[in-house]
mmCIF file of C-alpha atoms in Angstrom:
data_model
loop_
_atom_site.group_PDB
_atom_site.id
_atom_site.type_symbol
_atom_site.label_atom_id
_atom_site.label_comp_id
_atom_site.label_asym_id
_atom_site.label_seq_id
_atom_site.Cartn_x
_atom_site.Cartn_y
_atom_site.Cartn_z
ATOM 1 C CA UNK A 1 -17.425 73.558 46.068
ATOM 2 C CA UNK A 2 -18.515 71.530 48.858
ATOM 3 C CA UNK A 3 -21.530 70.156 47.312
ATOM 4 C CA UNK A 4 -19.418 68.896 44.532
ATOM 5 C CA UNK A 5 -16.528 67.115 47.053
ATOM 6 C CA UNK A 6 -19.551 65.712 48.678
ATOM 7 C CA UNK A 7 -20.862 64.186 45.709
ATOM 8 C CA UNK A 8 -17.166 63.196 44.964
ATOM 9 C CA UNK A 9 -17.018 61.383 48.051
ATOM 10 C CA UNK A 10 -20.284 59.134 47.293
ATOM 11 C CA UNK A 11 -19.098 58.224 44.185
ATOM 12 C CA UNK A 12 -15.766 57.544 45.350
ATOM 13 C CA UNK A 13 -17.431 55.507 48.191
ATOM 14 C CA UNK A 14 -19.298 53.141 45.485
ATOM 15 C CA UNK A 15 -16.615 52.618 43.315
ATOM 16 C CA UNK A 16 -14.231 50.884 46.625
ATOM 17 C CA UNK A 17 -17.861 48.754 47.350
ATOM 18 C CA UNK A 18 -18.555 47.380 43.990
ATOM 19 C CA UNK A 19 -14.829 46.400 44.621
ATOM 20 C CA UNK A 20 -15.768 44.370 47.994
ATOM 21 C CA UNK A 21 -16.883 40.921 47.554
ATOM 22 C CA UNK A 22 -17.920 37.706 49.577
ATOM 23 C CA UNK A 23 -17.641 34.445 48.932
ATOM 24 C CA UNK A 24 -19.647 31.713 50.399
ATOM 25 C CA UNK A 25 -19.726 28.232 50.986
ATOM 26 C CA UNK A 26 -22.547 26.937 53.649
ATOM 27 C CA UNK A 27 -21.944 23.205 53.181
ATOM 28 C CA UNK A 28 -19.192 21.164 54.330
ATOM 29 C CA UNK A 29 -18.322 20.134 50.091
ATOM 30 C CA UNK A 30 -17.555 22.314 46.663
ATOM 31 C CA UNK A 31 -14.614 23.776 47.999
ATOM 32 C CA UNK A 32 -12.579 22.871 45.185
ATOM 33 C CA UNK A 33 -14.467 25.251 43.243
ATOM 34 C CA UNK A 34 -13.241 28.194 45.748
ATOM 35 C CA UNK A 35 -9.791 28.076 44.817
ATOM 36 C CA UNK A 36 -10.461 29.223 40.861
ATOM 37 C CA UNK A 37 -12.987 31.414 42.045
ATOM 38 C CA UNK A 38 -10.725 33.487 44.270
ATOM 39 C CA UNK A 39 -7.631 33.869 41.523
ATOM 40 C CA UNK A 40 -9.997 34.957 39.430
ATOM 41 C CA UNK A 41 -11.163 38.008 41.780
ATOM 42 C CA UNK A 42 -7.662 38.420 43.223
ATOM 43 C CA UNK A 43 -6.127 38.884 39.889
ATOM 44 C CA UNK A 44 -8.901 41.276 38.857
ATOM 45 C CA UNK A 45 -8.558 43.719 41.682
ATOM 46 C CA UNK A 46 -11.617 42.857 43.812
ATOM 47 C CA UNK A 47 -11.246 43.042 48.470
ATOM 48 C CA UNK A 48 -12.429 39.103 48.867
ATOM 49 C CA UNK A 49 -13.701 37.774 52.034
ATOM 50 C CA UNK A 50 -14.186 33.961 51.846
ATOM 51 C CA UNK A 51 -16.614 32.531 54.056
ATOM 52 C CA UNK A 52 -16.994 29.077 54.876
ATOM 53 C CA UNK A 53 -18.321 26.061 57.183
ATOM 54 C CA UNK A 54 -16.107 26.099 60.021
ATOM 55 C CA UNK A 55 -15.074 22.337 58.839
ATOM 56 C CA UNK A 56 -13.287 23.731 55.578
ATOM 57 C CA UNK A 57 -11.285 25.496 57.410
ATOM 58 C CA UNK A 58 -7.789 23.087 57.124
ATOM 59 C CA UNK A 59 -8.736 22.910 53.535
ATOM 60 C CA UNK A 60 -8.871 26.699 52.571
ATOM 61 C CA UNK A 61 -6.217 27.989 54.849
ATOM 62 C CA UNK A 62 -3.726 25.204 52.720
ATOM 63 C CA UNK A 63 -4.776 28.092 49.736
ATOM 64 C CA UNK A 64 -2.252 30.622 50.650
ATOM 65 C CA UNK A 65 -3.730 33.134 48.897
ATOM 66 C CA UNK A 66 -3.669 35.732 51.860
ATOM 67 C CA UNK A 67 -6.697 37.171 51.627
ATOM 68 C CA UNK A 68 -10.147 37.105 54.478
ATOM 69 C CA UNK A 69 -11.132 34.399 55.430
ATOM 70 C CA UNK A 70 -14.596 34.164 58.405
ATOM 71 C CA UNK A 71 -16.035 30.562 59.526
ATOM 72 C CA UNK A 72 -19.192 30.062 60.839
ATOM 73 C CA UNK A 73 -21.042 26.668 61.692
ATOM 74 C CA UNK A 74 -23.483 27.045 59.109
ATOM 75 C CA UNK A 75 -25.352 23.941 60.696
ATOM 76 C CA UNK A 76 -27.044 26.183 63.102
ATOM 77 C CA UNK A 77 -29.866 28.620 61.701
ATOM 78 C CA UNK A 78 -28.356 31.415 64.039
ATOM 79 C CA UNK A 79 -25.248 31.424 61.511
ATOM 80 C CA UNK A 80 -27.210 32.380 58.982
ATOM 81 C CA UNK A 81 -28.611 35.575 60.731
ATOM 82 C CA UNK A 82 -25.068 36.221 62.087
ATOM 83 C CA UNK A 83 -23.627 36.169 58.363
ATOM 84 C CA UNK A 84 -26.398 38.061 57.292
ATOM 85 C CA UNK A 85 -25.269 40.907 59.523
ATOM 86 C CA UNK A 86 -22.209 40.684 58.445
ATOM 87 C CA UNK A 87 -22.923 41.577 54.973
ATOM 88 C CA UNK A 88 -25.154 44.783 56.013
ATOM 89 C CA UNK A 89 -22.871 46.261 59.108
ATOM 90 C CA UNK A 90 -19.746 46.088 56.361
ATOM 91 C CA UNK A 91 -21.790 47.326 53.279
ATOM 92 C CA UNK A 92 -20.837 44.357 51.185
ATOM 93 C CA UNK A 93 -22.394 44.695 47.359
ATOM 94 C CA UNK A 94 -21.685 41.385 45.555
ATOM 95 C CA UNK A 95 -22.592 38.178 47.707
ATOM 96 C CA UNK A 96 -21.403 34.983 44.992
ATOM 97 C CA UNK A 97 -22.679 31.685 46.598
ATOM 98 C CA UNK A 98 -20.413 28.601 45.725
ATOM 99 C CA UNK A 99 -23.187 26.215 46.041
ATOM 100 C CA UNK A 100 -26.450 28.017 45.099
ATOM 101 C CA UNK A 101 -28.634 25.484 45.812
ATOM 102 C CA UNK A 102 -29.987 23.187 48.968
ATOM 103 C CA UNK A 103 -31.424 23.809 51.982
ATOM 104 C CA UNK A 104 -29.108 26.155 53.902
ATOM 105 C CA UNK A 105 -29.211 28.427 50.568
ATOM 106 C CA UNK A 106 -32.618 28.359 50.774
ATOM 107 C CA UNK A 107 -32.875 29.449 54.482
ATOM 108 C CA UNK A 108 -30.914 32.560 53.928
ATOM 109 C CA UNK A 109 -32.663 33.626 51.089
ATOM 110 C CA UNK A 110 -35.580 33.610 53.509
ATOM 111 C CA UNK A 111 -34.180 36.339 55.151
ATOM 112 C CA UNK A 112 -34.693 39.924 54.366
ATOM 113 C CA UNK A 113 -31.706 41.910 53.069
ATOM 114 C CA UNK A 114 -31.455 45.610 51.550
ATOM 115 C CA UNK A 115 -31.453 46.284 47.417
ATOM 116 C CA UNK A 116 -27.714 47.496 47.593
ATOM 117 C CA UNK A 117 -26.686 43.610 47.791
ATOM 118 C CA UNK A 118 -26.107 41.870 44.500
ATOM 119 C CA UNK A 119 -26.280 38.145 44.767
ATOM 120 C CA UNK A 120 -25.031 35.443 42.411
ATOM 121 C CA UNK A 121 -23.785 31.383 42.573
ATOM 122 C CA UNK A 122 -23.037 28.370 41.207
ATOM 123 C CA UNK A 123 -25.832 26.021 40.187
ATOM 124 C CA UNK A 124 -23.815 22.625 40.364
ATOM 125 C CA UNK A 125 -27.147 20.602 39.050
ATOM 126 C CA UNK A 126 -28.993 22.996 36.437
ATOM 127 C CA UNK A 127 -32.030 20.364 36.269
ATOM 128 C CA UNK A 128 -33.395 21.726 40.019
ATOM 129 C CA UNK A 129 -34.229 25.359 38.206
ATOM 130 C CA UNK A 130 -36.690 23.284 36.222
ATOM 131 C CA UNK A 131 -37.758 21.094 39.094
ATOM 132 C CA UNK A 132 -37.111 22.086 42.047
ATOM 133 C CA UNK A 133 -39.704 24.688 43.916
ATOM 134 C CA UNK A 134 -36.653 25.583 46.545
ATOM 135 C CA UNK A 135 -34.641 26.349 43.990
ATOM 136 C CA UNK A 136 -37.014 28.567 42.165
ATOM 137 C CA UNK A 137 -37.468 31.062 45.214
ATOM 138 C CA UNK A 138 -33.353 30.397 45.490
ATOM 139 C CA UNK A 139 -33.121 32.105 41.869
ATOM 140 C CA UNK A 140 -35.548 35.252 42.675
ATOM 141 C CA UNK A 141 -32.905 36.449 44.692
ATOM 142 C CA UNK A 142 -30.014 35.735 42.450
ATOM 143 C CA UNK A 143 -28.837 38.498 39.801
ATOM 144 C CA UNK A 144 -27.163 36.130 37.630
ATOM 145 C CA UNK A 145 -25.734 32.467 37.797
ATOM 146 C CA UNK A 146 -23.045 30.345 37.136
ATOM 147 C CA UNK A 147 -22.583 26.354 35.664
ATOM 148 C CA UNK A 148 -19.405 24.578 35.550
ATOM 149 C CA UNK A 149 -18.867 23.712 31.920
ATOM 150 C CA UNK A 150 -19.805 24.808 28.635
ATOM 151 C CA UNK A 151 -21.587 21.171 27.564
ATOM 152 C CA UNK A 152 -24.393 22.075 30.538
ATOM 153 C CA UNK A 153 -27.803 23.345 29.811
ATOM 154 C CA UNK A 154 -28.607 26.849 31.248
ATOM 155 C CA UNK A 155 -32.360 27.586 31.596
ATOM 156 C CA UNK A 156 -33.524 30.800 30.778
ATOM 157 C CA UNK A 157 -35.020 32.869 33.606
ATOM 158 C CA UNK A 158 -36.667 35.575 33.551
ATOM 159 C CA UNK A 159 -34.439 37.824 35.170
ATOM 160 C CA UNK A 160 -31.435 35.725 35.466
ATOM 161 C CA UNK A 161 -28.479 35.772 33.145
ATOM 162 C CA UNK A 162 -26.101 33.023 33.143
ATOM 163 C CA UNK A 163 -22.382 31.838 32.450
ATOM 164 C CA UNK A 164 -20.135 29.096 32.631
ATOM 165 C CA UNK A 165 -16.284 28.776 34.176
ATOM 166 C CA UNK A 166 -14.565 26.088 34.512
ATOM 167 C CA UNK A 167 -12.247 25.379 38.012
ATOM 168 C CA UNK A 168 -9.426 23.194 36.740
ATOM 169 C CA UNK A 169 -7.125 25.250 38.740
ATOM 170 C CA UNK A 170 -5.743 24.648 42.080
ATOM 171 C CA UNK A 171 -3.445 25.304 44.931
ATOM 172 C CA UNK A 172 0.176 24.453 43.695
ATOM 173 C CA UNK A 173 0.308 21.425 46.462
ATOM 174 C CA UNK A 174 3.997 20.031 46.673
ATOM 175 C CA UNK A 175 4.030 16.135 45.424
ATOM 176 C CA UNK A 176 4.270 13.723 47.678
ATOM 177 C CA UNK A 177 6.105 10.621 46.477
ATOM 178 C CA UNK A 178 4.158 8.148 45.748
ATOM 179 C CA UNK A 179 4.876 4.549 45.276
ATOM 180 C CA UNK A 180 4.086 3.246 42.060
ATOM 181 C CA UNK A 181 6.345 0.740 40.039
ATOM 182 C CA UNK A 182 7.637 1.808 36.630
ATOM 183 C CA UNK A 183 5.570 -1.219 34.725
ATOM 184 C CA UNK A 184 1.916 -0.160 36.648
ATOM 185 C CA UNK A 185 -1.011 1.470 34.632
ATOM 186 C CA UNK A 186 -3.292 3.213 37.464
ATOM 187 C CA UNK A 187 -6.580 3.693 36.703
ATOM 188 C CA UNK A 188 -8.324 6.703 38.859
ATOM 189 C CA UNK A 189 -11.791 6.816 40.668
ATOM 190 C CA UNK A 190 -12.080 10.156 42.873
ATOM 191 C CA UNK A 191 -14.172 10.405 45.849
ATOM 192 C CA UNK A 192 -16.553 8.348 47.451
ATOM 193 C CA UNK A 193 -18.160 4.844 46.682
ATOM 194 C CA UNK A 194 -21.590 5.748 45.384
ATOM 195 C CA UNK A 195 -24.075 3.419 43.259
ATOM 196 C CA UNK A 196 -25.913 5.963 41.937
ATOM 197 C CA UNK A 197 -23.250 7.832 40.415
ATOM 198 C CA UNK A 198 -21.121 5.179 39.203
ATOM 199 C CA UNK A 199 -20.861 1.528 38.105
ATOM 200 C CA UNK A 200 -19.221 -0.264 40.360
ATOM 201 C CA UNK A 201 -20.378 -3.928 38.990
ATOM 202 C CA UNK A 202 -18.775 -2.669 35.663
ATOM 203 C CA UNK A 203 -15.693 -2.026 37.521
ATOM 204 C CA UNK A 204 -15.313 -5.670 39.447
ATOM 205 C CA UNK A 205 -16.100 -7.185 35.853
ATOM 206 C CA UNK A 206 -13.591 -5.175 34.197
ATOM 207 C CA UNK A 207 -10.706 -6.010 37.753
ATOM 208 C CA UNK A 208 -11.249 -9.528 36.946
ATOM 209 C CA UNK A 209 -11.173 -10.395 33.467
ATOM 210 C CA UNK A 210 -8.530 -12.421 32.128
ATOM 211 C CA UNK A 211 -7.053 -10.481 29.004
ATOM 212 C CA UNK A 212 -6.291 -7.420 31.404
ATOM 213 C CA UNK A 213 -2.725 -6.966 32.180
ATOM 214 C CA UNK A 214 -1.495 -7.833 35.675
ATOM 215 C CA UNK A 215 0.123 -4.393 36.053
ATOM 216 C CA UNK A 216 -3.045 -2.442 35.908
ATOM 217 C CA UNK A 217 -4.286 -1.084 39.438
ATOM 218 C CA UNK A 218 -7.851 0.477 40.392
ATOM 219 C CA UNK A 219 -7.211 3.680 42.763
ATOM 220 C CA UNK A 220 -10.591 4.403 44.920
ATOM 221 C CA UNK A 221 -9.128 7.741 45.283
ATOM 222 C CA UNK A 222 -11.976 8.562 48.430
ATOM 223 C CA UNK A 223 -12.134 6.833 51.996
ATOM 224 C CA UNK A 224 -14.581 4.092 51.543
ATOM 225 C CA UNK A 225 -15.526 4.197 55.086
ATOM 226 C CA UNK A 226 -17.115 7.339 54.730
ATOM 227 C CA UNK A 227 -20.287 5.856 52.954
ATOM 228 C CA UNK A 228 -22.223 2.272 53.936
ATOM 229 C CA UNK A 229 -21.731 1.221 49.995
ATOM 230 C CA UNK A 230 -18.001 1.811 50.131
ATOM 231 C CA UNK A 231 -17.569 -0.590 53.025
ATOM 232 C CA UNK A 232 -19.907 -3.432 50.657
ATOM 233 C CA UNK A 233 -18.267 -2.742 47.584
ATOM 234 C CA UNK A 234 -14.442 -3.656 49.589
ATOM 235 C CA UNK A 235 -16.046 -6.527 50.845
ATOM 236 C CA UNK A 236 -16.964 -7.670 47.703
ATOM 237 C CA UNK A 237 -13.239 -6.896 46.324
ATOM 238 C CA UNK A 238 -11.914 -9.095 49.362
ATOM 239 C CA UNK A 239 -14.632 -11.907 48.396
ATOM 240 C CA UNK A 240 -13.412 -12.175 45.142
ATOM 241 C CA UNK A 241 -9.727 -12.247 46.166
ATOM 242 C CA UNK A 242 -8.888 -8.893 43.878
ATOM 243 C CA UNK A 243 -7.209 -6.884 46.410
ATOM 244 C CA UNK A 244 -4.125 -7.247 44.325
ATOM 245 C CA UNK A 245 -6.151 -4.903 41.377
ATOM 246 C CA UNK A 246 -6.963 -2.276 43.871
ATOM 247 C CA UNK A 247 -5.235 0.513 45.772
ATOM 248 C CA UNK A 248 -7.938 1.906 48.308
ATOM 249 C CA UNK A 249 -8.272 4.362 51.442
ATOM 250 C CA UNK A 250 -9.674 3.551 54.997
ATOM 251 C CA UNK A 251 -9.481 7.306 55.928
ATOM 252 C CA UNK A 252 -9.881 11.006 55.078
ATOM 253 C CA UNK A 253 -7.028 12.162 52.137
ATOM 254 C CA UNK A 254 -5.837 15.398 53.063
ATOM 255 C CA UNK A 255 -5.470 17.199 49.273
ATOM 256 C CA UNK A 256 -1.809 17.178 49.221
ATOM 257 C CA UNK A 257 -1.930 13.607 49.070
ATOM 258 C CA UNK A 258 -4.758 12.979 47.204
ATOM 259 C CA UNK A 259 -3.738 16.043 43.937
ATOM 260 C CA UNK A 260 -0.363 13.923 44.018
ATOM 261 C CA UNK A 261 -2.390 10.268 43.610
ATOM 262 C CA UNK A 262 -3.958 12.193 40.656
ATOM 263 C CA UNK A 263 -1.008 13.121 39.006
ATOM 264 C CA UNK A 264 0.501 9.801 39.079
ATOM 265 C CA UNK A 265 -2.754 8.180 37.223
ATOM 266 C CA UNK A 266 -2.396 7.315 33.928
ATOM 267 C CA UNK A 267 -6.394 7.270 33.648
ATOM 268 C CA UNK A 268 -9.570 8.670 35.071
ATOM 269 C CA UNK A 269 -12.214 6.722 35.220
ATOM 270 C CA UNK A 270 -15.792 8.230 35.378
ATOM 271 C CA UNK A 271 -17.808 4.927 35.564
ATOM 272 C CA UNK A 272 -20.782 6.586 33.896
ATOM 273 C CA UNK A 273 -23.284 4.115 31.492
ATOM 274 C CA UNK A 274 -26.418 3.750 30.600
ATOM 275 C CA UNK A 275 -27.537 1.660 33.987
ATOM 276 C CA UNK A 276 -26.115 4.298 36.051
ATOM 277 C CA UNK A 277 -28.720 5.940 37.744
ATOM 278 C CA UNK A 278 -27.280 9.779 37.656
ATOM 279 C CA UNK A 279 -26.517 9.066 33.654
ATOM 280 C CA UNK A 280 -28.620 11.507 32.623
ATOM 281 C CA UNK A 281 -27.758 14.305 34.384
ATOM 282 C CA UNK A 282 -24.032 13.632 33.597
ATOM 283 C CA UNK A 283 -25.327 13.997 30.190
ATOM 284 C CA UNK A 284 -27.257 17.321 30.087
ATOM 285 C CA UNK A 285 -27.555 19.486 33.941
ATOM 286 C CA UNK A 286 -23.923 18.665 35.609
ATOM 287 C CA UNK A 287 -20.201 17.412 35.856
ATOM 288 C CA UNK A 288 -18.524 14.897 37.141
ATOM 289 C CA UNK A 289 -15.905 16.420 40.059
ATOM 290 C CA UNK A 290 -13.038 14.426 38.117
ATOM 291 C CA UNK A 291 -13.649 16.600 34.601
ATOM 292 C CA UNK A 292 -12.182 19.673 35.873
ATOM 293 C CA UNK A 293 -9.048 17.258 37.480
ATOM 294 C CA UNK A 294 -8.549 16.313 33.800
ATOM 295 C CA UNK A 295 -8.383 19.512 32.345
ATOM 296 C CA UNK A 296 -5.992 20.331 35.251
ATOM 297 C CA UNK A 297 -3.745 17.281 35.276
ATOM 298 C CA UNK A 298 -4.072 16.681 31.304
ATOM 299 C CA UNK A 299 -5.178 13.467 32.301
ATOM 300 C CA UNK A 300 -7.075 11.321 30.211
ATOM 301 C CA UNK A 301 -10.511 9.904 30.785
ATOM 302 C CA UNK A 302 -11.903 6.868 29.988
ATOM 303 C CA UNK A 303 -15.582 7.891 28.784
ATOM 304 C CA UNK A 304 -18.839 5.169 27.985
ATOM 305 C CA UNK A 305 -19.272 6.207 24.426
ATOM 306 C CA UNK A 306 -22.593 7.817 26.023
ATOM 307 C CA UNK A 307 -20.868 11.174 26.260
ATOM 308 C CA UNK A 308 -19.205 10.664 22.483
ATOM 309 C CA UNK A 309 -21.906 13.313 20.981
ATOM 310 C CA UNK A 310 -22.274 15.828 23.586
ATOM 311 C CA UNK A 311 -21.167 19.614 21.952
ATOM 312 C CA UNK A 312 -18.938 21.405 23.430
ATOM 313 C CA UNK A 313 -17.842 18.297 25.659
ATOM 314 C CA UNK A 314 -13.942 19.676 26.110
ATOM 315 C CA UNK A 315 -11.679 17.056 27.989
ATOM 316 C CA UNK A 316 -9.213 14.898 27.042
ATOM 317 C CA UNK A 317 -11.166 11.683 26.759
ATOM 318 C CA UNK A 318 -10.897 8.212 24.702
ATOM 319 C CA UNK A 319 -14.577 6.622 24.549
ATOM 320 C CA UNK A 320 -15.213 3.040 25.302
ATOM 321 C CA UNK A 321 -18.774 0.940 24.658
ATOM 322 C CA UNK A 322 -17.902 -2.512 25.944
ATOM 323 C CA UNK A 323 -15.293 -4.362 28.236
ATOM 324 C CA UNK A 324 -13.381 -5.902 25.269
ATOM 325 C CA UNK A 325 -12.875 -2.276 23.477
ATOM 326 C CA UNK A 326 -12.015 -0.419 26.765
ATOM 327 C CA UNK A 327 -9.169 -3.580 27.428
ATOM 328 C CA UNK A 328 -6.610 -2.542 24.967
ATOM 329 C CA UNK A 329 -6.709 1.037 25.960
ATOM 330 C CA UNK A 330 -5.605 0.124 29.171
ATOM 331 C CA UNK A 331 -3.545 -2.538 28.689
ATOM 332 C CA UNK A 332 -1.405 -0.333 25.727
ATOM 333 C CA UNK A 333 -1.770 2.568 27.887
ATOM 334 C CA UNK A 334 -3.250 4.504 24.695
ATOM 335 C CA UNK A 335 -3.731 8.161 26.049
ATOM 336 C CA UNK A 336 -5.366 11.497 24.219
ATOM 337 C CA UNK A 337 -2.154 12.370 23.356
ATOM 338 C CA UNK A 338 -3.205 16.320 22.345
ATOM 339 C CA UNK A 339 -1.779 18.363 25.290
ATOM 340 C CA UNK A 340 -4.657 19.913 26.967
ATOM 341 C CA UNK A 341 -4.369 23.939 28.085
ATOM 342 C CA UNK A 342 -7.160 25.254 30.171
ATOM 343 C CA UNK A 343 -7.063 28.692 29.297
ATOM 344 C CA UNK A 344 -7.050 30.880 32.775
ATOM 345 C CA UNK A 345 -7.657 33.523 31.139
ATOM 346 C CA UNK A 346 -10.807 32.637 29.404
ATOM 347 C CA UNK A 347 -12.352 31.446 32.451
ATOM 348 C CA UNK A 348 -11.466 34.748 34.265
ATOM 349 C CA UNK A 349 -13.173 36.950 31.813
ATOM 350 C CA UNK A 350 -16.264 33.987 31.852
ATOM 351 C CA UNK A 351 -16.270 34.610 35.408
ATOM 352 C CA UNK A 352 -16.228 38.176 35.604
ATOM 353 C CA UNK A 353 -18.676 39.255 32.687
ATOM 354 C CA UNK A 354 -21.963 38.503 34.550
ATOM 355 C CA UNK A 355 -20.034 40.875 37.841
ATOM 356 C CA UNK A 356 -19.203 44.211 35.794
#
């Protein structure tokens, strides 16, 4: 009899840890990919504790989701090693990495750990499995992995299976009101000023041609100080006397704000063509961080005709190929008028299938 309560116990014991799980972000960006991440395990029964760089902590405490929540400064190498303790003194099983990938991911996977820890992650840019040497020795230790949308490609590994979510869901942040006249069209470009991922020259072409309507505003939804091109690209705005096209920030946007600037848009505007020097990976290995704010907000994007072909390419999108054919959709504020539903859960069971 006590043999049998004994054995009882154990498998008691490994039921409650298959049942504990961390998640981890060791870089200071991707944390709105957290929030979908923990609904997901919340509403499927799992004990999270979300870890994170000690400078997302404003940003994940505004998720109200009461559940764990450690920070460490993941900057220093001894953060690592203290994490890594972590994990064995409290028996933790599952180990999901938000950003699978990069240097600090790399670093920990350095370090020894025992066999009773499972570890999977998100692979934002699928094209380092195939290139990337770090990333290969990343994805020995990985059990299975995660991309954010259907349309990517997912290498086959080995060992590795693989599965897509999508994150278009987020806090419920109150909106803030915003001031926007009743006649504006706002066109929406989230996050930083960045060359290679966008085409900015396309963009001052488009501000300053004549047949575009005077109501139409460019929102540089990001605080262009934050990057050296940001602060050339206002300059050039200022130069060429179109402040009056653009609405623009000077500082950090705490989310509240910046979810209720989103909502507001009548467009999104990925900037992505031919000449732009990410275009291909856009294309085939990852996602722009506005697609899953589309699917969220039903907002429509305004797509280079580039991404017209792609299967399983599922947001609500009107396609352009030149400045006179991307005009009237503006100017008419033509939208994807189907009423976009990103299915929670879909995603959930996505999420979970590559876990159980």
């Amino acid at each position: 009899m006590k043999i049998l309560q004994m054995r009882w116990y154990k498998r008691k014991n490994t039921q409650e840890n298959t049942k504990k799980i961390v998640l981890v972000e060791f870089f200071t960006y991707h944390s709105e990919c957290l929030y979908s991440q923990l609904l997901f395990l919340k509403d499927s029964g799992y004990k999270i504790t979300l870890v994170c760089h000690v400078k997302l902590q404003a940003i994940v405490e505004n998720f109200n989701l009461n559940i764990k929540c450690l920070f460490f400064d993941f900057d220093k190498i001894s953060a690592l090693f203290k994490f890594r303790n972590y994990l064995i003194k409290n028996k933790v099983t599952i180990v999901i990495l938000n950003t699978a990938q990069g240097s600090k991911a790399l670093k920990f996977f350095l370090l020894p750990f025992p066999r009773f820890i499972s570890f999977y992650g998100i692979i934002h840019d699928t094209e380092k499995i195939l290139k990337s040497k770090g990333q290969k020795i990343i994805c020995q230790k990985l059990k299975s992995y995660y991309s954010l949308a259907e349309y990517i490609y997912r290498p086959e590994i080995k060992h590795l299976t693989s599965q897509y979510f999508e994150t278009a869901f987020y806090p419920p942040y109150p909106l803030l009101k915003i001031d926007k006249k009743t006649d504006e069209i706002w066109v929406t470009i989230p996050g930083a000023i960045e060359y290679c991922r966008r085409d900015y020259e396309f963009l001052l072409t488009l501000a300053r041609h004549p047949a575009l309507s005077k109501t139409v505003k460019f929102v540089l939804l990001g605080n262009y100080r934050k990057r050296e091109e940001g602060k050339i690209f206002i300059a050039k705005i200022i130069n060429l006397k179109l402040e009056n096209r653009f609405i623009y920030f000077d500082s950090f946007i705490d989310d509240g704000l910046f979810h209720s600037y989103i909502v507001a848009s009548d467009f999104l505007f990925p900037l992505i063509h031919p000449n732009t020097p990410d275009a291909q990976s856009y294309l085939k290995y990852k996602i722009s961080g506005m697609f899953p704010f589309s699917q969220a907000y039903s907002k429509t994007m305004l797509c280079h005709t580039l991404f017209a072909d792609i299967k399983n390419f599922n947001y609500p999108i009107l396609f352009y190929n030149s400045i006179d054919n991307i005009i009237p959709l503006i100017n008419e504020r033509n939208r994807n008028t189907d009423r976009f539903i990103i299915d929670f859960e879909i995603n959930r069971q996505h999420y979970l299938s590559i876990l159980q």
